JSON list of C-alpha atoms in Angstrom, two decimals:
[
{"chain": "A", "resi": 210, "resn": "MET", "atom": "CA", "xyz": [92.43, 34.64, 134.45]},
{"chain": "A", "resi": 211, "resn": "LYS", "atom": "CA", "xyz": [94.44, 33.62, 131.56]},
{"chain": "A", "resi": 212, "resn": "THR", "atom": "CA", "xyz": [92.81, 33.64, 127.61]},
{"chain": "A", "resi": 213, "resn": "TYR", "atom": "CA", "xyz": [93.96, 30.70, 125.94]},
{"chain": "A", "resi": 214, "resn": "VAL", "atom": "CA", "xyz": [94.16, 30.79, 122.02]},
{"chain": "A", "resi": 215, "resn": "ARG", "atom": "CA", "xyz": [93.79, 26.90, 119.40]},
{"chain": "A", "resi": 216, "resn": "CYS", "atom": "CA", "xyz": [95.36, 26.39, 116.52]},
{"chain": "A", "resi": 217, "resn": "LYS", "atom": "CA", "xyz": [92.95, 25.47, 113.75]},
{"chain": "A", "resi": 218, "resn": "ALA", "atom": "CA", "xyz": [95.24, 23.34, 111.97]},
{"chain": "A", "resi": 219, "resn": "CYS", "atom": "CA", "xyz": [96.63, 21.20, 114.89]},
{"chain": "A", "resi": 220, "resn": "GLY", "atom": "CA", "xyz": [94.03, 21.80, 117.93]},
{"chain": "A", "resi": 221, "resn": "PHE", "atom": "CA", "xyz": [96.95, 22.80, 119.81]},
{"chain": "A", "resi": 222, "resn": "ILE", "atom": "CA", "xyz": [95.79, 25.20, 123.08]},
{"chain": "A", "resi": 223, "resn": "MET", "atom": "CA", "xyz": [98.06, 27.21, 124.62]},
{"chain": "A", "resi": 224, "resn": "ASP", "atom": "CA", "xyz": [98.22, 30.74, 126.63]},
{"chain": "A", "resi": 225, "resn": "GLU", "atom": "CA", "xyz": [97.35, 33.73, 124.28]},
{"chain": "A", "resi": 226, "resn": "ASN", "atom": "CA", "xyz": [99.98, 35.21, 125.66]},
{"chain": "A", "resi": 227, "resn": "HIS", "atom": "CA", "xyz": [102.70, 32.97, 125.13]},
{"chain": "A", "resi": 228, "resn": "VAL", "atom": "CA", "xyz": [101.52, 32.94, 121.54]},
{"chain": "A", "resi": 229, "resn": "GLU", "atom": "CA", "xyz": [104.97, 33.17, 119.58]},
{"chain": "A", "resi": 230, "resn": "ASP", "atom": "CA", "xyz": [104.70, 33.89, 114.73]},
{"chain": "A", "resi": 231, "resn": "LEU", "atom": "CA", "xyz": [104.12, 30.14, 114.55]},
{"chain": "A", "resi": 232, "resn": "CYS", "atom": "CA", "xyz": [102.64, 27.56, 116.50]},
{"chain": "A", "resi": 233, "resn": "PRO", "atom": "CA", "xyz": [104.85, 25.57, 118.42]},
{"chain": "A", "resi": 234, "resn": "ALA", "atom": "CA", "xyz": [103.08, 21.99, 117.77]},
{"chain": "A", "resi": 235, "resn": "CYS", "atom": "CA", "xyz": [102.65, 22.75, 113.86]},
{"chain": "A", "resi": 236, "resn": "GLY", "atom": "CA", "xyz": [104.79, 25.43, 112.82]},
{"chain": "A", "resi": 237, "resn": "LEU", "atom": "CA", "xyz": [101.88, 27.34, 111.05]},
{"chain": "A", "resi": 238, "resn": "PRO", "atom": "CA", "xyz": [101.35, 31.02, 111.76]},
{"chain": "A", "resi": 239, "resn": "LYS", "atom": "CA", "xyz": [100.45, 32.46, 114.42]},
{"chain": "A", "resi": 240, "resn": "THR", "atom": "CA", "xyz": [97.01, 33.72, 112.08]},
{"chain": "A", "resi": 241, "resn": "VAL", "atom": "CA", "xyz": [96.02, 30.11, 112.61]},
{"chain": "A", "resi": 242, "resn": "PHE", "atom": "CA", "xyz": [95.33, 30.57, 116.29]},
{"chain": "A", "resi": 243, "resn": "GLU", "atom": "CA", "xyz": [91.34, 31.52, 117.32]},
{"chain": "A", "resi": 244, "resn": "PRO", "atom": "CA", "xyz": [90.10, 31.95, 120.81]},
{"chain": "A", "resi": 245, "resn": "TYR", "atom": "CA", "xyz": [89.60, 28.86, 122.29]},
{"chain": "A", "resi": 246, "resn": "MET", "atom": "CA", "xyz": [87.81, 29.24, 126.27]},
{"chain": "A", "resi": 247, "resn": "LYS", "atom": "CA", "xyz": [88.32, 26.00, 128.21]},
{"chain": "A", "resi": 248, "resn": "LYS", "atom": "CA", "xyz": [84.35, 25.24, 129.70]},
{"chain": "A", "resi": 249, "resn": "ILE", "atom": "CA", "xyz": [86.20, 24.27, 133.43]},
{"chain": "A", "resi": 250, "resn": "SER", "atom": "CA", "xyz": [85.77, 25.09, 136.56]},
{"chain": "A", "resi": 251, "resn": "PRO", "atom": "CA", "xyz": [88.58, 27.36, 138.12]},
{"chain": "A", "resi": 252, "resn": "ARG", "atom": "CA", "xyz": [89.45, 25.13, 140.57]},
{"chain": "A", "resi": 253, "resn": "ARG", "atom": "CA", "xyz": [89.88, 22.00, 137.89]},
{"chain": "A", "resi": 254, "resn": "THR", "atom": "CA", "xyz": [92.04, 24.46, 135.52]},
{"chain": "A", "resi": 255, "resn": "PHE", "atom": "CA", "xyz": [94.42, 24.97, 138.85]},
{"chain": "A", "resi": 256, "resn": "ILE", "atom": "CA", "xyz": [94.81, 21.92, 139.71]},
{"chain": "A", "resi": 257, "resn": "ILE", "atom": "CA", "xyz": [95.64, 20.27, 136.06]},
{"chain": "A", "resi": 258, "resn": "ASP", "atom": "CA", "xyz": [97.85, 23.23, 135.29]},
{"chain": "A", "resi": 259, "resn": "GLN", "atom": "CA", "xyz": [100.04, 22.43, 138.34]},
{"chain": "A", "resi": 260, "resn": "HIS", "atom": "CA", "xyz": [100.54, 18.96, 135.33]},
{"chain": "A", "resi": 261, "resn": "LEU", "atom": "CA", "xyz": [101.41, 16.71, 138.94]},
{"chain": "A", "resi": 262, "resn": "HIS", "atom": "CA", "xyz": [101.07, 14.04, 136.39]},
{"chain": "A", "resi": 263, "resn": "PRO", "atom": "CA", "xyz": [103.01, 14.56, 133.09]},
{"chain": "A", "resi": 264, "resn": "ILE", "atom": "CA", "xyz": [106.14, 15.72, 136.07]},
{"chain": "A", "resi": 265, "resn": "SER", "atom": "CA", "xyz": [105.90, 12.59, 137.66]},
{"chain": "A", "resi": 266, "resn": "VAL", "atom": "CA", "xyz": [105.96, 10.21, 135.08]},
{"chain": "A", "resi": 267, "resn": "HIS", "atom": "CA", "xyz": [109.91, 11.07, 134.21]},
{"chain": "A", "resi": 268, "resn": "PHE", "atom": "CA", "xyz": [110.79, 9.92, 137.33]},
{"chain": "A", "resi": 269, "resn": "PRO", "atom": "CA", "xyz": [110.19, 6.10, 136.22]},
{"chain": "A", "resi": 270, "resn": "GLN", "atom": "CA", "xyz": [111.61, 7.08, 132.56]},
{"chain": "A", "resi": 271, "resn": "VAL", "atom": "CA", "xyz": [115.15, 7.90, 134.11]},
{"chain": "A", "resi": 272, "resn": "PHE", "atom": "CA", "xyz": [115.45, 5.46, 136.23]},
{"chain": "A", "resi": 273, "resn": "ILE", "atom": "CA", "xyz": [114.40, 2.72, 134.18]},
{"chain": "A", "resi": 274, "resn": "ALA", "atom": "CA", "xyz": [116.86, 4.51, 131.60]},
{"chain": "A", "resi": 275, "resn": "VAL", "atom": "CA", "xyz": [119.91, 3.94, 134.72]},
{"chain": "A", "resi": 276, "resn": "ILE", "atom": "CA", "xyz": [119.09, 0.55, 135.44]},
{"chain": "A", "resi": 277, "resn": "LEU", "atom": "CA", "xyz": [119.54, 0.68, 131.49]},
{"chain": "A", "resi": 278, "resn": "PHE", "atom": "CA", "xyz": [122.41, 2.66, 130.73]},
{"chain": "A", "resi": 279, "resn": "MET", "atom": "CA", "xyz": [124.50, 1.08, 133.81]},
{"chain": "A", "resi": 280, "resn": "LEU", "atom": "CA", "xyz": [123.66, -2.73, 133.68]},
{"chain": "A", "resi": 281, "resn": "SER", "atom": "CA", "xyz": [124.82, -2.59, 130.09]},
{"chain": "A", "resi": 282, "resn": "LEU", "atom": "CA", "xyz": [127.69, -0.59, 130.50]},
{"chain": "A", "resi": 283, "resn": "SER", "atom": "CA", "xyz": [128.89, -2.36, 133.72]},
{"chain": "A", "resi": 284, "resn": "PHE", "atom": "CA", "xyz": [129.73, -5.61, 131.22]},
{"chain": "A", "resi": 285, "resn": "TRP", "atom": "CA", "xyz": [131.80, -3.69, 129.56]},
{"chain": "A", "resi": 286, "resn": "VAL", "atom": "CA", "xyz": [134.05, -1.87, 132.53]},
{"chain": "A", "resi": 287, "resn": "GLU", "atom": "CA", "xyz": [136.79, -2.84, 135.37]},
{"chain": "A", "resi": 288, "resn": "ASP", "atom": "CA", "xyz": [136.50, -2.09, 139.22]},
{"chain": "A", "resi": 289, "resn": "PRO", "atom": "CA", "xyz": [135.98, 0.53, 140.53]},
{"chain": "A", "resi": 290, "resn": "LEU", "atom": "CA", "xyz": [133.73, 2.49, 137.77]},
{"chain": "A", "resi": 291, "resn": "ARG", "atom": "CA", "xyz": [131.88, -1.01, 137.53]},
{"chain": "A", "resi": 292, "resn": "GLY", "atom": "CA", "xyz": [131.03, -0.93, 141.07]},
{"chain": "A", "resi": 293, "resn": "GLU", "atom": "CA", "xyz": [129.94, 2.82, 140.99]},
{"chain": "A", "resi": 294, "resn": "PHE", "atom": "CA", "xyz": [127.92, 2.42, 138.00]},
{"chain": "A", "resi": 295, "resn": "LEU", "atom": "CA", "xyz": [125.87, -0.82, 140.20]},
{"chain": "A", "resi": 296, "resn": "ILE", "atom": "CA", "xyz": [125.49, 1.47, 142.62]},
{"chain": "A", "resi": 297, "resn": "ALA", "atom": "CA", "xyz": [123.93, 3.99, 140.04]},
{"chain": "A", "resi": 298, "resn": "ALA", "atom": "CA", "xyz": [121.84, 0.39, 139.25]},
{"chain": "A", "resi": 299, "resn": "LYS", "atom": "CA", "xyz": [121.01, -0.70, 143.26]},
{"chain": "A", "resi": 300, "resn": "LEU", "atom": "CA", "xyz": [119.28, 3.10, 143.88]},
{"chain": "A", "resi": 301, "resn": "SER", "atom": "CA", "xyz": [117.26, 2.89, 140.45]},
{"chain": "A", "resi": 302, "resn": "ILE", "atom": "CA", "xyz": [116.17, -0.50, 141.03]},
{"chain": "A", "resi": 303, "resn": "ILE", "atom": "CA", "xyz": [114.73, 0.37, 144.59]},
{"chain": "A", "resi": 304, "resn": "ALA", "atom": "CA", "xyz": [113.67, 3.39, 143.67]},
{"chain": "A", "resi": 305, "resn": "PHE", "atom": "CA", "xyz": [111.94, 2.69, 140.49]},
{"chain": "A", "resi": 306, "resn": "PRO", "atom": "CA", "xyz": [108.22, 0.73, 142.02]},
{"chain": "A", "resi": 307, "resn": "PHE", "atom": "CA", "xyz": [107.80, 4.08, 144.13]},
{"chain": "A", "resi": 308, "resn": "SER", "atom": "CA", "xyz": [107.84, 6.08, 141.36]},
{"chain": "A", "resi": 309, "resn": "VAL", "atom": "CA", "xyz": [105.79, 3.98, 139.13]},
{"chain": "A", "resi": 310, "resn": "LEU", "atom": "CA", "xyz": [103.33, 3.88, 141.93]},
{"chain": "A", "resi": 311, "resn": "LEU", "atom": "CA", "xyz": [104.10, 7.80, 142.38]},
{"chain": "A", "resi": 312, "resn": "GLY", "atom": "CA", "xyz": [102.84, 8.43, 138.36]},
{"chain": "A", "resi": 313, "resn": "PHE", "atom": "CA", "xyz": [100.16, 5.45, 139.06]},
{"chain": "A", "resi": 314, "resn": "ILE", "atom": "CA", "xyz": [98.82, 7.35, 141.58]},
{"chain": "A", "resi": 315, "resn": "THR", "atom": "CA", "xyz": [99.02, 10.91, 139.86]},
{"chain": "A", "resi": 316, "resn": "GLY", "atom": "CA", "xyz": [97.75, 9.54, 136.27]},
{"chain": "A", "resi": 317, "resn": "LEU", "atom": "CA", "xyz": [94.47, 8.47, 139.24]},
{"chain": "A", "resi": 318, "resn": "ILE", "atom": "CA", "xyz": [93.36, 11.76, 140.00]},
{"chain": "A", "resi": 319, "resn": "ASP", "atom": "CA", "xyz": [94.25, 13.33, 136.80]},
{"chain": "A", "resi": 320, "resn": "GLY", "atom": "CA", "xyz": [92.43, 11.21, 135.05]},
{"chain": "A", "resi": 321, "resn": "LYS", "atom": "CA", "xyz": [89.25, 11.54, 137.46]},
{"chain": "A", "resi": 322, "resn": "ILE", "atom": "CA", "xyz": [90.23, 15.82, 137.34]},
{"chain": "A", "resi": 323, "resn": "ARG", "atom": "CA", "xyz": [89.97, 15.75, 133.08]},
{"chain": "A", "resi": 324, "resn": "PHE", "atom": "CA", "xyz": [87.55, 13.51, 132.58]},
{"chain": "A", "resi": 325, "resn": "LYS", "atom": "CA", "xyz": [85.02, 13.16, 135.80]},
{"chain": "A", "resi": 326, "resn": "LYS", "atom": "CA", "xyz": [85.86, 9.21, 135.57]},
{"chain": "A", "resi": 327, "resn": "LEU", "atom": "CA", "xyz": [88.29, 6.48, 134.91]},
{"chain": "A", "resi": 328, "resn": "LYS", "atom": "CA", "xyz": [86.14, 4.26, 132.97]},
{"chain": "A", "resi": 329, "resn": "THR", "atom": "CA", "xyz": [87.16, 5.98, 129.84]},
{"chain": "A", "resi": 330, "resn": "PRO", "atom": "CA", "xyz": [88.45, 3.94, 126.88]},
{"chain": "A", "resi": 331, "resn": "LEU", "atom": "CA", "xyz": [92.02, 5.49, 126.64]},
{"chain": "A", "resi": 332, "resn": "LEU", "atom": "CA", "xyz": [92.13, 5.43, 130.46]},
{"chain": "A", "resi": 333, "resn": "VAL", "atom": "CA", "xyz": [91.30, 2.07, 131.11]},
{"chain": "A", "resi": 334, "resn": "ARG", "atom": "CA", "xyz": [94.03, 0.96, 128.94]},
{"chain": "A", "resi": 335, "resn": "LYS", "atom": "CA", "xyz": [96.73, 2.90, 130.56]},
{"chain": "A", "resi": 336, "resn": "ALA", "atom": "CA", "xyz": [95.24, 1.31, 133.47]},
{"chain": "A", "resi": 337, "resn": "ILE", "atom": "CA", "xyz": [96.36, -1.56, 132.05]},
{"chain": "A", "resi": 338, "resn": "VAL", "atom": "CA", "xyz": [99.57, -0.48, 131.17]},
{"chain": "A", "resi": 339, "resn": "GLY", "atom": "CA", "xyz": [100.55, 1.37, 134.37]},
{"chain": "A", "resi": 340, "resn": "THR", "atom": "CA", "xyz": [99.57, -1.91, 135.99]},
{"chain": "A", "resi": 341, "resn": "VAL", "atom": "CA", "xyz": [102.24, -3.83, 133.86]},
{"chain": "A", "resi": 342, "resn": "LEU", "atom": "CA", "xyz": [104.51, -1.33, 134.51]},
{"chain": "A", "resi": 343, "resn": "GLN", "atom": "CA", "xyz": [103.97, -0.99, 138.27]},
{"chain": "A", "resi": 344, "resn": "VAL", "atom": "CA", "xyz": [104.53, -5.56, 138.14]},
{"chain": "A", "resi": 345, "resn": "LEU", "atom": "CA", "xyz": [107.66, -5.47, 135.95]},
{"chain": "A", "resi": 346, "resn": "SER", "atom": "CA", "xyz": [108.85, -2.86, 138.30]},
{"chain": "A", "resi": 347, "resn": "ILE", "atom": "CA", "xyz": [108.31, -4.98, 141.21]},
{"chain": "A", "resi": 348, "resn": "ALA", "atom": "CA", "xyz": [109.71, -7.80, 139.99]},
{"chain": "A", "resi": 349, "resn": "ILE", "atom": "CA", "xyz": [113.03, -6.01, 139.14]},
{"chain": "A", "resi": 350, "resn": "LEU", "atom": "CA", "xyz": [113.52, -5.10, 142.92]},
{"chain": "A", "resi": 351, "resn": "VAL", "atom": "CA", "xyz": [112.52, -8.74, 143.49]},
{"chain": "A", "resi": 352, "resn": "LEU", "atom": "CA", "xyz": [115.11, -10.25, 141.60]},
{"chain": "A", "resi": 353, "resn": "TYR", "atom": "CA", "xyz": [117.57, -8.08, 142.48]},
{"chain": "A", "resi": 354, "resn": "LEU", "atom": "CA", "xyz": [117.35, -8.30, 146.73]},
{"chain": "A", "resi": 355, "resn": "ALA", "atom": "CA", "xyz": [117.00, -12.38, 145.84]},
{"chain": "A", "resi": 356, "resn": "ASN", "atom": "CA", "xyz": [119.75, -12.60, 143.94]},
{"chain": "A", "resi": 357, "resn": "GLY", "atom": "CA", "xyz": [122.52, -8.81, 143.97]},
{"chain": "A", "resi": 358, "resn": "PHE", "atom": "CA", "xyz": [124.30, -8.89, 140.77]},
{"chain": "A", "resi": 359, "resn": "THR", "atom": "CA", "xyz": [124.78, -11.75, 139.19]},
{"chain": "A", "resi": 360, "resn": "THR", "atom": "CA", "xyz": [125.53, -11.56, 135.58]},
{"chain": "A", "resi": 361, "resn": "ASN", "atom": "CA", "xyz": [122.10, -14.03, 134.92]},
{"chain": "A", "resi": 362, "resn": "SER", "atom": "CA", "xyz": [119.96, -11.82, 137.58]},
{"chain": "A", "resi": 363, "resn": "MET", "atom": "CA", "xyz": [121.80, -8.82, 135.09]},
{"chain": "A", "resi": 364, "resn": "LEU", "atom": "CA", "xyz": [120.91, -10.21, 131.55]},
{"chain": "A", "resi": 365, "resn": "ILE", "atom": "CA", "xyz": [117.00, -10.96, 133.32]},
{"chain": "A", "resi": 366, "resn": "ILE", "atom": "CA", "xyz": [116.59, -7.58, 134.69]},
{"chain": "A", "resi": 367, "resn": "ILE", "atom": "CA", "xyz": [118.22, -5.82, 131.26]},
{"chain": "A", "resi": 368, "resn": "VAL", "atom": "CA", "xyz": [115.58, -7.35, 129.21]},
{"chain": "A", "resi": 369, "resn": "LEU", "atom": "CA", "xyz": [112.62, -6.33, 132.40]},
{"chain": "A", "resi": 370, "resn": "SER", "atom": "CA", "xyz": [114.13, -2.96, 131.79]},
{"chain": "A", "resi": 371, "resn": "ILE", "atom": "CA", "xyz": [113.59, -2.85, 127.88]},
{"chain": "A", "resi": 372, "resn": "LEU", "atom": "CA", "xyz": [109.86, -4.35, 128.62]},
{"chain": "A", "resi": 373, "resn": "SER", "atom": "CA", "xyz": [109.14, -1.45, 130.89]},
{"chain": "A", "resi": 374, "resn": "THR", "atom": "CA", "xyz": [110.68, 1.10, 128.39]},
{"chain": "A", "resi": 375, "resn": "ILE", "atom": "CA", "xyz": [107.84, 0.04, 125.93]},
{"chain": "A", "resi": 376, "resn": "CYS", "atom": "CA", "xyz": [105.38, 0.42, 128.61]},
{"chain": "A", "resi": 377, "resn": "GLY", "atom": "CA", "xyz": [106.53, 3.67, 128.96]},
{"chain": "A", "resi": 378, "resn": "ILE", "atom": "CA", "xyz": [106.92, 4.11, 125.67]},
{"chain": "A", "resi": 379, "resn": "TYR", "atom": "CA", "xyz": [102.96, 3.52, 124.91]},
{"chain": "A", "resi": 380, "resn": "LEU", "atom": "CA", "xyz": [101.97, 5.11, 128.31]},
{"chain": "A", "resi": 381, "resn": "GLY", "atom": "CA", "xyz": [103.87, 8.26, 127.23]},
{"chain": "A", "resi": 382, "resn": "ARG", "atom": "CA", "xyz": [102.16, 8.26, 124.07]},
{"chain": "A", "resi": 383, "resn": "ALA", "atom": "CA", "xyz": [99.04, 8.03, 124.84]},
{"chain": "A", "resi": 384, "resn": "GLY", "atom": "CA", "xyz": [99.42, 10.34, 128.08]},
{"chain": "A", "resi": 385, "resn": "SER", "atom": "CA", "xyz": [99.97, 13.30, 124.91]},
{"chain": "A", "resi": 386, "resn": "THR", "atom": "CA", "xyz": [97.43, 12.96, 123.17]},
{"chain": "A", "resi": 387, "resn": "MET", "atom": "CA", "xyz": [95.54, 13.07, 126.38]},
{"chain": "A", "resi": 388, "resn": "PHE", "atom": "CA", "xyz": [97.13, 16.63, 127.52]},
{"chain": "A", "resi": 389, "resn": "ASN", "atom": "CA", "xyz": [94.76, 18.97, 126.36]},
{"chain": "A", "resi": 390, "resn": "SER", "atom": "CA", "xyz": [92.18, 16.99, 126.88]},
{"chain": "A", "resi": 391, "resn": "MET", "atom": "CA", "xyz": [89.34, 17.72, 129.66]},
{"chain": "A", "resi": 392, "resn": "MET", "atom": "CA", "xyz": [85.23, 17.40, 129.40]},
{"chain": "A", "resi": 393, "resn": "PRO", "atom": "CA", "xyz": [83.84, 20.80, 130.25]},
{"chain": "A", "resi": 394, "resn": "GLY", "atom": "CA", "xyz": [82.10, 21.60, 133.94]}
]
């Protein structure tokens, strides 16, 4: 069984075996760490320690970055490179809504395991923004399927991608504040 410590200064929690000379979060000396007992069941700890949600949220981030960069760059390069950029954007557009759905589902599971309910204020806000992100990802896909890569559709997809990025930033920042939060039991 793992033994945990918590930084008295910033609240960062980590496995005692990984403590080095400085707290990885705030940089203070390891003398600021104190013993910390996770007050959750081993089954919940095991599931949370798999980091399914934190890992799955990176997929939509990658796809949205590819969409943004490839479409933007395609305005500045000629074929055949332009065609390759558009293929990368197309594949990302198709995968984007599915990856957002995966992140949303793993977020619901993670929230339920961590907090034993999904109606905490921060989880509700994250669910609303996650729903907006899902709608944006579907809108991008539908726009592409309906119009392909016309100049107008590409510009609208870029704008929707920027809005998706804003949602992703909010979700990431909100999620990072909850990384070590768990209801006891």
